[in-house]
Coordinates of C-alpha atoms and ligand atoms in Angstrom, one line a residue:
M1 CA 127.3 121.1 132.3
T2 CA 123.9 119.5 131.6
E3 CA 121.7 119.9 128.6
K4 CA 118.0 119.5 128.7
F5 CA 116.3 117.2 126.1
V6 CA 115.0 119.0 123.0
L7 CA 112.4 118.2 120.5
P8 CA 114.2 117.2 117.3
E9 CA 113.3 118.7 114.0
L10 CA 110.9 116.5 112.0
G11 CA 113.3 116.7 109.1
F12 CA 110.5 117.0 106.5
A13 CA 107.4 118.9 105.8
Y14 CA 104.2 118.0 107.7
N15 CA 102.5 117.2 104.4
A16 CA 105.4 115.1 103.0
I17 CA 103.7 111.8 103.7
E18 CA 100.2 113.0 103.1
S19 CA 99.4 109.9 101.0
A20 CA 99.5 107.8 104.3
I21 CA 99.4 110.3 107.2
D22 CA 97.8 113.7 106.9
A23 CA 99.6 117.0 107.6
Q24 CA 97.4 118.0 110.5
T25 CA 98.0 114.7 112.3
M26 CA 101.8 115.0 111.7
E27 CA 101.8 118.6 113.0
I28 CA 99.9 117.8 116.2
H29 CA 101.8 114.5 116.7
H30 CA 105.2 116.1 116.5
G31 CA 104.5 119.7 117.7
K32 CA 102.2 118.8 120.6
H33 CA 102.4 115.2 121.6
H34 CA 106.1 114.6 121.1
A35 CA 106.9 118.1 122.5
A36 CA 104.9 117.2 125.7
Y37 CA 106.9 114.0 126.2
V38 CA 110.2 116.1 125.9
N39 CA 108.9 118.7 128.3
N40 CA 107.6 116.2 130.9
L41 CA 110.9 114.3 130.7
N42 CA 112.8 117.4 131.5
V43 CA 110.5 118.3 134.4
A44 CA 110.9 114.8 135.8
L45 CA 114.7 114.9 135.5
E46 CA 115.0 118.2 137.4
K47 CA 115.0 115.8 140.4
A48 CA 117.9 113.9 139.1
P49 CA 119.8 116.3 136.8
V50 CA 122.8 114.1 136.5
F51 CA 120.8 112.2 133.9
F52 CA 120.7 115.2 131.6
G53 CA 124.2 114.1 130.7
S54 CA 123.0 110.7 129.4
S55 CA 121.5 109.9 126.0
I56 CA 117.8 109.0 126.1
E57 CA 118.7 105.5 124.8
D58 CA 121.1 104.9 127.7
I59 CA 118.5 106.1 130.2
L60 CA 116.0 103.6 128.8
R61 CA 118.5 100.8 128.7
N62 CA 119.2 101.3 132.4
L63 CA 115.9 102.4 133.7
N64 CA 116.5 100.9 137.1
D65 CA 119.2 103.4 137.7
I66 CA 116.6 106.2 137.7
P67 CA 115.4 107.2 141.2
E68 CA 112.2 105.3 142.0
D69 CA 110.1 108.4 142.6
I70 CA 110.5 109.6 139.0
R71 CA 111.0 106.2 137.2
V72 CA 107.5 105.9 135.9
A73 CA 107.6 109.5 134.6
V74 CA 110.9 108.8 132.8
R75 CA 109.7 105.5 131.5
N76 CA 106.6 107.1 130.0
N77 CA 108.0 110.4 128.8
G78 CA 111.5 109.3 128.0
G79 CA 110.0 106.3 126.2
G80 CA 107.8 108.7 124.3
H81 CA 110.7 110.9 123.4
A82 CA 112.9 108.0 122.1
N83 CA 110.0 106.3 120.3
H84 CA 108.9 109.3 118.4
S85 CA 112.4 110.5 117.6
L86 CA 112.9 107.1 116.0
F87 CA 109.4 107.1 114.3
W88 CA 110.1 110.3 112.4
Q89 CA 113.3 108.9 111.0
L90 CA 111.5 105.7 109.9
L91 CA 108.9 107.8 108.0
K92 CA 111.4 110.1 106.4
P93 CA 110.3 110.5 102.7
G94 CA 112.5 108.8 100.1
G95 CA 114.8 105.7 100.5
K96 CA 114.1 102.2 99.3
N97 CA 110.5 101.0 99.8
M98 CA 111.5 97.4 100.5
P99 CA 114.1 95.8 102.8
F100 CA 117.4 95.0 101.0
G101 CA 120.7 93.4 101.6
D102 CA 121.5 91.4 104.8
L103 CA 118.3 92.7 106.5
A104 CA 116.1 91.4 103.7
K105 CA 117.8 88.0 103.9
E106 CA 117.3 87.9 107.7
I107 CA 113.7 88.9 107.4
D108 CA 113.1 86.1 104.9
A109 CA 115.0 83.6 107.2
T110 CA 112.9 84.6 110.2
F111 CA 109.4 85.2 108.7
S112 CA 109.6 83.1 105.5
N113 CA 109.4 86.1 103.3
F114 CA 108.6 89.8 103.3
D115 CA 104.8 89.2 103.2
G116 CA 105.1 86.9 106.2
F117 CA 107.0 89.7 108.0
V118 CA 104.4 92.3 107.1
D119 CA 101.6 90.0 108.3
T120 CA 103.3 89.3 111.6
F121 CA 104.1 92.9 112.3
S122 CA 100.7 94.1 111.2
K123 CA 99.0 91.6 113.5
A124 CA 101.1 92.8 116.4
A125 CA 100.1 96.4 115.7
V126 CA 96.4 95.7 115.2
S127 CA 96.1 93.5 118.3
R128 CA 97.9 95.8 120.8
F129 CA 95.0 96.6 123.1
G130 CA 94.7 100.3 123.8
S131 CA 97.8 102.5 123.3
G132 CA 101.2 101.3 122.3
W133 CA 103.7 100.4 119.6
A134 CA 104.5 97.4 117.4
W135 CA 108.2 96.7 116.8
L136 CA 110.8 94.9 114.7
V137 CA 113.8 94.6 117.0
L138 CA 117.2 93.0 117.1
D139 CA 117.1 91.1 120.4
D140 CA 120.0 90.4 122.8
H141 CA 121.0 87.3 120.7
K142 CA 121.0 89.5 117.5
K143 CA 117.9 87.8 116.3
L144 CA 114.9 89.6 114.7
Q145 CA 111.7 89.6 116.8
V146 CA 108.3 91.2 116.3
Y147 CA 106.2 92.2 119.3
S148 CA 104.2 95.1 120.7
T149 CA 104.7 97.2 123.8
A150 CA 102.1 99.1 125.9
N151 CA 102.0 102.8 126.3
Q152 CA 105.5 104.3 125.6
D153 CA 107.5 101.3 126.7
S154 CA 110.7 101.0 124.7
P155 CA 112.4 97.8 123.5
L156 CA 115.6 99.4 124.8
T157 CA 114.5 98.6 128.3
L158 CA 114.3 94.9 127.4
G159 CA 117.9 95.0 126.1
H160 CA 116.7 95.0 122.5
T161 CA 117.4 97.5 119.6
P162 CA 114.3 98.7 117.7
V163 CA 114.8 98.9 113.9
L164 CA 111.2 99.5 112.9
G165 CA 108.2 100.7 114.9
I166 CA 104.7 101.9 114.4
D167 CA 102.8 104.2 116.8
V168 CA 99.3 102.8 117.3
W169 CA 98.1 105.4 119.8
E170 CA 94.9 106.9 118.5
H171 CA 96.6 110.3 118.3
A172 CA 98.7 108.8 115.5
Y173 CA 95.8 108.1 113.1
Y174 CA 92.4 109.2 114.4
L175 CA 91.8 112.3 112.4
R176 CA 91.9 110.5 109.1
Y177 CA 91.3 106.8 110.0
Q178 CA 89.1 107.2 113.1
N179 CA 88.6 103.7 114.5
R180 CA 90.2 102.0 111.4
R181 CA 93.6 101.2 112.8
P182 CA 94.2 98.4 110.3
D183 CA 93.8 100.9 107.4
Y184 CA 96.4 103.2 109.0
I185 CA 98.8 100.2 109.4
K186 CA 98.3 99.2 105.8
A187 CA 99.1 102.8 104.7
F188 CA 102.2 102.9 106.9
W189 CA 104.0 100.4 104.7
S190 CA 103.9 102.8 101.8
V191 CA 105.9 105.4 103.7
V192 CA 108.5 103.3 105.6
N193 CA 112.1 104.5 104.7
W194 CA 113.9 101.2 104.5
N195 CA 117.3 103.0 104.2
T196 CA 116.8 104.1 107.8
V197 CA 115.7 100.7 108.9
N198 CA 118.7 99.2 107.2
D199 CA 121.1 101.7 108.9
L200 CA 119.6 100.8 112.3
Y201 CA 120.0 97.1 111.6
Q202 CA 123.6 97.5 110.4
S203 CA 124.6 99.5 113.5
A204 CA 123.0 97.0 115.9
K205 CA 123.9 93.6 114.4
Ligands
LIG1 MN1 102.6 109.1 119.3

């Protein structure tokens, strides 16, 4: 019995984080872009349907197990599915607006303080050339790292666990911010749900 991948519910209204990201962008981003990644992932896996029994996270952690003729399609569309599924959770309205507990201590230890972290992460997001993501991950030594990836490449494929990420593809911000990616990144901080980030960190550490 195999189940195809499905587009998850956004979990909140398209206009719920309007202060930072407008409703039309959210609707197209979730309903069209993310939906297309899910659809294209399912099409690719028709050639290797045994993988419908795996989680998308396990598929990305073991990408070399995917047959070579569909590996690029799974990397791009499976990455797109996992990255966006995570992103919506990170933007979920509510929760604490700053890191707290062990995660806050670890951020301070790694990046001097919260401002140092915001600066490092924002620089990674601004300087990613073309399309991609910036990440805060827990690496394979359980240390925090910030970096960016191209396209839809997932930190899971590097053996890392993403705990915070920002989509810097133009489709994520162009309607409101046009070419002003730094303004979008600045606004992003006001809608990060640190409860979610903390939960991801606690599960991974
Ligand atoms: Mn996107």
